[in-house]
Coordinates of C-alpha atoms in Angstrom, one line a residue:
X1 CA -6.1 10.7 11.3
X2 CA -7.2 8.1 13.7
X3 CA -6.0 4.2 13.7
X4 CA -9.1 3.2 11.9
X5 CA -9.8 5.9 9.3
X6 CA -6.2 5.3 8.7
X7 CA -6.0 1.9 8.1
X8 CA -9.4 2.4 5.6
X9 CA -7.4 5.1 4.2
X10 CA -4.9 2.5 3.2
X11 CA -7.2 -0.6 2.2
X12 CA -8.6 2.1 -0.2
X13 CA -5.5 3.3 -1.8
X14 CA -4.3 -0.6 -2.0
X15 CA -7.1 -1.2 -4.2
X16 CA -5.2 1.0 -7.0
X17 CA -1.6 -0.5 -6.3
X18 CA 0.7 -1.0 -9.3
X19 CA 4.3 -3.0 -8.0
X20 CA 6.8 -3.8 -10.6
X21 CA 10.3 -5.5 -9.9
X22 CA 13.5 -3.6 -11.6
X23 CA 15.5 -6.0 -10.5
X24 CA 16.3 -8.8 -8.2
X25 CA 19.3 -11.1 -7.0
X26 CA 20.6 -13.5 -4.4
X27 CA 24.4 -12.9 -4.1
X28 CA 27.2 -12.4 -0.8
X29 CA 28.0 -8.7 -0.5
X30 CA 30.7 -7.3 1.3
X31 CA 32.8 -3.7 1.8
X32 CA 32.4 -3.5 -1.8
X33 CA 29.0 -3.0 -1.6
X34 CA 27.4 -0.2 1.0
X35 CA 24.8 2.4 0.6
X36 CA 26.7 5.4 1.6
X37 CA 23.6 8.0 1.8
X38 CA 21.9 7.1 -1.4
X39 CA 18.3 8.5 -2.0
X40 CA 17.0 6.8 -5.2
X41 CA 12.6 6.5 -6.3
X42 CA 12.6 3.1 -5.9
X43 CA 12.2 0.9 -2.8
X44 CA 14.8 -1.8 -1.8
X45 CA 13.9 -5.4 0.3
X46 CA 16.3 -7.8 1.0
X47 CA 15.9 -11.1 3.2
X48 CA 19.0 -12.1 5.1
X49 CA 19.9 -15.8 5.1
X50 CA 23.7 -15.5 6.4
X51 CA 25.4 -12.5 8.3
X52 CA 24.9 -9.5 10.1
X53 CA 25.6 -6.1 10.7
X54 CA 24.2 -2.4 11.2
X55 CA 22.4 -0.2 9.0
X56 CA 20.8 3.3 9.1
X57 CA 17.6 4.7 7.4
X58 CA 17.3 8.3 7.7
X59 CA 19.6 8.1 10.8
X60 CA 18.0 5.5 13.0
X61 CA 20.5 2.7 13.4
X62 CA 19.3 -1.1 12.7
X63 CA 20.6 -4.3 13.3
X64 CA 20.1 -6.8 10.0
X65 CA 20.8 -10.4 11.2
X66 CA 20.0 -13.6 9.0
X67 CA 16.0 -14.9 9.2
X68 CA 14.8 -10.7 8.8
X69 CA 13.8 -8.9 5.8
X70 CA 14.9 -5.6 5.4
X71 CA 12.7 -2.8 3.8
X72 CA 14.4 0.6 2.6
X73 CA 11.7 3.0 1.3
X74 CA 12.7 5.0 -1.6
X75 CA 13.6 8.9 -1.0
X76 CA 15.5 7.9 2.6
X77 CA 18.6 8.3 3.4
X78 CA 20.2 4.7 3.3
X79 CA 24.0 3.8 4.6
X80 CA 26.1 1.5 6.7
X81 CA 28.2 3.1 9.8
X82 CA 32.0 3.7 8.2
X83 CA 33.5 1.8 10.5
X84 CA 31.2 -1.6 9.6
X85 CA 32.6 -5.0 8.2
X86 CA 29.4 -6.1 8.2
X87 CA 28.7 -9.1 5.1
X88 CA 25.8 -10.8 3.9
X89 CA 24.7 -13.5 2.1
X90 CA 21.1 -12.6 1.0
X91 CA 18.2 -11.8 -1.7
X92 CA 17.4 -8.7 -2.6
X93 CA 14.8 -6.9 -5.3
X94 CA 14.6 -2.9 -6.0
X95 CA 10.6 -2.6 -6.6
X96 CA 8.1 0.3 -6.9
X97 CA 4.9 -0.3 -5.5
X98 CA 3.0 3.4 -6.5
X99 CA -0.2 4.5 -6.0
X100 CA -1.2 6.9 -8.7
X101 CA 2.0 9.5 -8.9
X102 CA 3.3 8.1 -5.6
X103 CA 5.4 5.1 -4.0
X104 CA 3.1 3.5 -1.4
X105 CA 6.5 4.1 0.8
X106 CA 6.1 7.4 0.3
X107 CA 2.9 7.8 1.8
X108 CA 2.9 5.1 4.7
X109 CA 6.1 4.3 6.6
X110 CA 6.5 0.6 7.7
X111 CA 8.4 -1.2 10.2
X112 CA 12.1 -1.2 8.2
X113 CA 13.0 -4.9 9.9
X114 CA 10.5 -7.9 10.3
X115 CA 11.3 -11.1 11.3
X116 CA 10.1 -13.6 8.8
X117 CA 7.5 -15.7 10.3
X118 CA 8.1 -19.0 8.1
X119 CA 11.7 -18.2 6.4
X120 CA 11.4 -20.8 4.1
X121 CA 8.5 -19.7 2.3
X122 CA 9.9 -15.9 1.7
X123 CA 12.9 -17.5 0.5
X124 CA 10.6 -19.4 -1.9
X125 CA 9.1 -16.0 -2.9
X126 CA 12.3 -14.0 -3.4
X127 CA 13.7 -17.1 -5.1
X128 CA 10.4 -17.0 -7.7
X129 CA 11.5 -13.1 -8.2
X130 CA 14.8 -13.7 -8.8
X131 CA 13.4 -16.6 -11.7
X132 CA 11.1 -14.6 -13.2
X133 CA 13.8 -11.6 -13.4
X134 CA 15.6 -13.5 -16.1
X135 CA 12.5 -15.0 -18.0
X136 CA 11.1 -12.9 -20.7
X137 CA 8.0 -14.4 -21.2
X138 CA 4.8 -12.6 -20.8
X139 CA 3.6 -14.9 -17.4
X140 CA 7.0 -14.0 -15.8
X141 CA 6.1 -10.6 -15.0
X142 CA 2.8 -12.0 -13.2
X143 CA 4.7 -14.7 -11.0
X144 CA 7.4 -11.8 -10.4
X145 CA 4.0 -9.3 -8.9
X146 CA 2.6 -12.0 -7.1
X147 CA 5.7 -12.9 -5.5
X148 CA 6.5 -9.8 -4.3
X149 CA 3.0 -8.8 -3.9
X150 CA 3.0 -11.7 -1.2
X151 CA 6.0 -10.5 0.6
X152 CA 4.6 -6.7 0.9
X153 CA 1.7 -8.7 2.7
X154 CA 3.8 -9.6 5.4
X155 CA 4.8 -5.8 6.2
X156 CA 1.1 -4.9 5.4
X157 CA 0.0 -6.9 8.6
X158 CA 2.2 -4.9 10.9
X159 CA 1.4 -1.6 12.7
X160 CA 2.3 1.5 10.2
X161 CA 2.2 5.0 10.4
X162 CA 0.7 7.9 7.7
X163 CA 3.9 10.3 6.6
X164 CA 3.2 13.7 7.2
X165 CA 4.3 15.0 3.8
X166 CA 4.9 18.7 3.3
X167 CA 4.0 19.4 -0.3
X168 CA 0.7 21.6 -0.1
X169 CA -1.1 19.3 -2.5
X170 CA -0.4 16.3 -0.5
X171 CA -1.6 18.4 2.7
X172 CA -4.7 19.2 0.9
X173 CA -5.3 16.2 -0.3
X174 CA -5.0 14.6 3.1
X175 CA -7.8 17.0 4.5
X176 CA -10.1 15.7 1.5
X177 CA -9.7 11.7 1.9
X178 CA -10.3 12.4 6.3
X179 CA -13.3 14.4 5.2
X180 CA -14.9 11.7 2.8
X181 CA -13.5 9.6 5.8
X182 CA -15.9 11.7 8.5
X183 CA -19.0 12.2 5.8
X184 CA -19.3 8.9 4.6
X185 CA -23.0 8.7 5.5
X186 CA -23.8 11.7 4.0
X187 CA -24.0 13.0 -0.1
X188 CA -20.9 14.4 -1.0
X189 CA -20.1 16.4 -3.9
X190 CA -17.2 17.1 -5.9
X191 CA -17.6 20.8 -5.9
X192 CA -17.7 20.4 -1.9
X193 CA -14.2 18.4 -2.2
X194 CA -13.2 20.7 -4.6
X195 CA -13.9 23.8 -1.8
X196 CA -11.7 21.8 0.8
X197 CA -8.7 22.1 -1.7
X198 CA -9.4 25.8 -3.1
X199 CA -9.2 23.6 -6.3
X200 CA -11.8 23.9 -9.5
X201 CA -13.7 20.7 -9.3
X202 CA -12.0 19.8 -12.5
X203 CA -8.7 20.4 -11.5
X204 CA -9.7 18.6 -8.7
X205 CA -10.3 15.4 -10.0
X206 CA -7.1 15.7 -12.2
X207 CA -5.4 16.0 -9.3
X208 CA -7.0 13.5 -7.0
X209 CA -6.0 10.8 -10.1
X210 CA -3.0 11.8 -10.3
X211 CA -2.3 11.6 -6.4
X212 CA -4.5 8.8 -6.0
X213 CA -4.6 6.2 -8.9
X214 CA -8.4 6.6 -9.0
X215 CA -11.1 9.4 -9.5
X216 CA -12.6 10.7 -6.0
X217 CA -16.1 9.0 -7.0
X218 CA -14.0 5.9 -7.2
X219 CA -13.0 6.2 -3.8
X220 CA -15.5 7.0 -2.1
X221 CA -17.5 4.1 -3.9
X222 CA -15.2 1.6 -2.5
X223 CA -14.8 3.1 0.8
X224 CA -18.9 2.9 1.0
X225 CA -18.8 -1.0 -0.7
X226 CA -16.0 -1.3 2.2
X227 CA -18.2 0.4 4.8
X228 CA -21.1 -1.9 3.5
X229 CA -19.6 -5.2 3.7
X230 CA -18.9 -5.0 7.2
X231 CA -22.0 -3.6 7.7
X232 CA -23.9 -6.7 5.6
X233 CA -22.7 -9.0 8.6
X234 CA -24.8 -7.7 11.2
X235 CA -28.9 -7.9 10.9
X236 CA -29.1 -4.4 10.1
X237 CA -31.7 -3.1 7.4
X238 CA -30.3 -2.7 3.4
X239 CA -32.2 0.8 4.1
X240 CA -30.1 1.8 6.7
X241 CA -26.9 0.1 5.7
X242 CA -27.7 2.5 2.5
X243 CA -28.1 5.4 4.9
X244 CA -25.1 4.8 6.4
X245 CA -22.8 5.1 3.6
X246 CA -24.8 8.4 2.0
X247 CA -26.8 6.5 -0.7
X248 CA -30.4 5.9 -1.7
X249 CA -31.1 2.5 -1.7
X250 CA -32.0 2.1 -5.0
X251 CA -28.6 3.6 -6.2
X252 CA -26.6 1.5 -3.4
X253 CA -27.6 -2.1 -4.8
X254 CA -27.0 -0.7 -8.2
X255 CA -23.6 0.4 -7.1
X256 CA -22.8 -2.4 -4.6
X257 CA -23.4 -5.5 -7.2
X258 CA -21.1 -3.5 -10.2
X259 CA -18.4 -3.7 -7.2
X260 CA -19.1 -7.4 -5.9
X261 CA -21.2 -8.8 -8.2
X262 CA -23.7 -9.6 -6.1
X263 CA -26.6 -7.3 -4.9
X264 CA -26.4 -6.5 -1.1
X265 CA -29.1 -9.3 0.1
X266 CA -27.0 -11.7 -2.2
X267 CA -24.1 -11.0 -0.9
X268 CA -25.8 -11.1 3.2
X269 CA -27.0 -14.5 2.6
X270 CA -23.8 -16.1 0.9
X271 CA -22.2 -14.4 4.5
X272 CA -24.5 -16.6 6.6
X273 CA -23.8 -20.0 4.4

């Protein structure tokens, strides 16, 4: 999948992305703590503020030094070489962050350390998680997601790359979203989707939900409203923006304002103010 398709791929799949903290601390850890080749579900961050040492992810060897945050995707292999004394002082949350039936990790890998370009305001972010951890009330657990939803920002902005996943459904799954990708200007049905995956179309679209957080009309509505907004910026006709992403135009404005709330002309002029 090229750059592009891939990163609409992934600004598609955000839209249905559920995070949740399991738990989060800011503590000094020494020999008594090291992952020694642990592969758990959920995904770990930490942000170093004192100390340093090596770690490995799935074998490749990293260097965690204070000022980075450290991201270890769930199902890799996580440990620090036998011979390290390496201590820290730092935060650190376990978090999922799924899409549908899947970690977002598990789908797109990320660079594992990233400088933190202002290091005082991630430590204001992990320090709000690490609050709202021990606060039960109900507006806790939204100050907790948009903490941590602030911090995955930071790694979204970097350069990632699409897993290739073995699993035959993921595999055919894949071939689907690059052909809705490819076909955007044109109708597409869900029995034609259904034909890429050797799946009954309803099968199908149990198994694109449950892959996917979303039905495959859904997507491909919001990769077309996507498509469209950029689209909306130039001085090309509602007609053929409607063209381009498969639609009558009747049926686009109807379907454009439910996304935006505003009908595509709307929504070119507010551009321009």
């Amino acid at each position: 999948m090229h750059q592009k398709a891939m990163i609409d791929s992934l600004r598609s799949l955000l839209f249905n992305l559920q995070v949740d903290v399991i738990v989060a601390k800011v503590q000094n850890v020494c020999d008594d703590w090291k992952p020694n080749n642990p592969i758990h579900s959920f995904n770990r961050m930490y942000f170093i503020i004192e100390g340093s040492g090596p770690i490995e992810v799935d074998g490749t060897a990293y260097q965690a030094k204070p000022g980075q945050l450290i991201l270890l995707p769930c199902h890799t292999v996580q440990s620090f070489p036998e011979d390290s004394d390496a201590s820290f002082h730092k935060y650190w949350c376990h978090f999922t962050a799924r899409v549908g039936s899947r970690d977002l990790f598990e789908l797109y890998r990320f660079p594992v350390c990233l400088e933190a370009p202002d290091p005082s305001e991630v430590k204001r972010w992990f320090q709000q998680i690490v609050d709202c951890n021990a606060d039960l009330s109900p507006a806790a657990i939204l100050h907790s997601r948009s903490a941590l939803l602030s911090l995955l920002g930071l790694y979204l902005q970097q350069p990632c790359e699409m897993i290739a996943n073995p699993a035959a459904a993921a595999q055919k799954m894949n071939c689907v979203l690059q052909y809705i990708e490819q076909h955007l200007d044109q109708k597409i049905t869900i029995e034609q989707l259904a034909g890429l995956a050797h799946y009954h179309p309803n099968y199908f679209i149990r198994a694109f939900h449950t892959l996917l957080g979303c039905s495959p009309m859904q997507y491909m509505n919001r990769l077309r409203v996507e498509k469209a907004r950029q689209l909306l910026a130039s001085d090309q006709s509602i007609g053929s923006i409607a063209q381009a992403v498969g639609m009558e135009q009747h049926n686009f404005s109807t379907m454009f304002k439910n996304h935006t709330g505003f009908a595509p002309r709307d929504f070119r002029r507010m551009l321009k103010l």
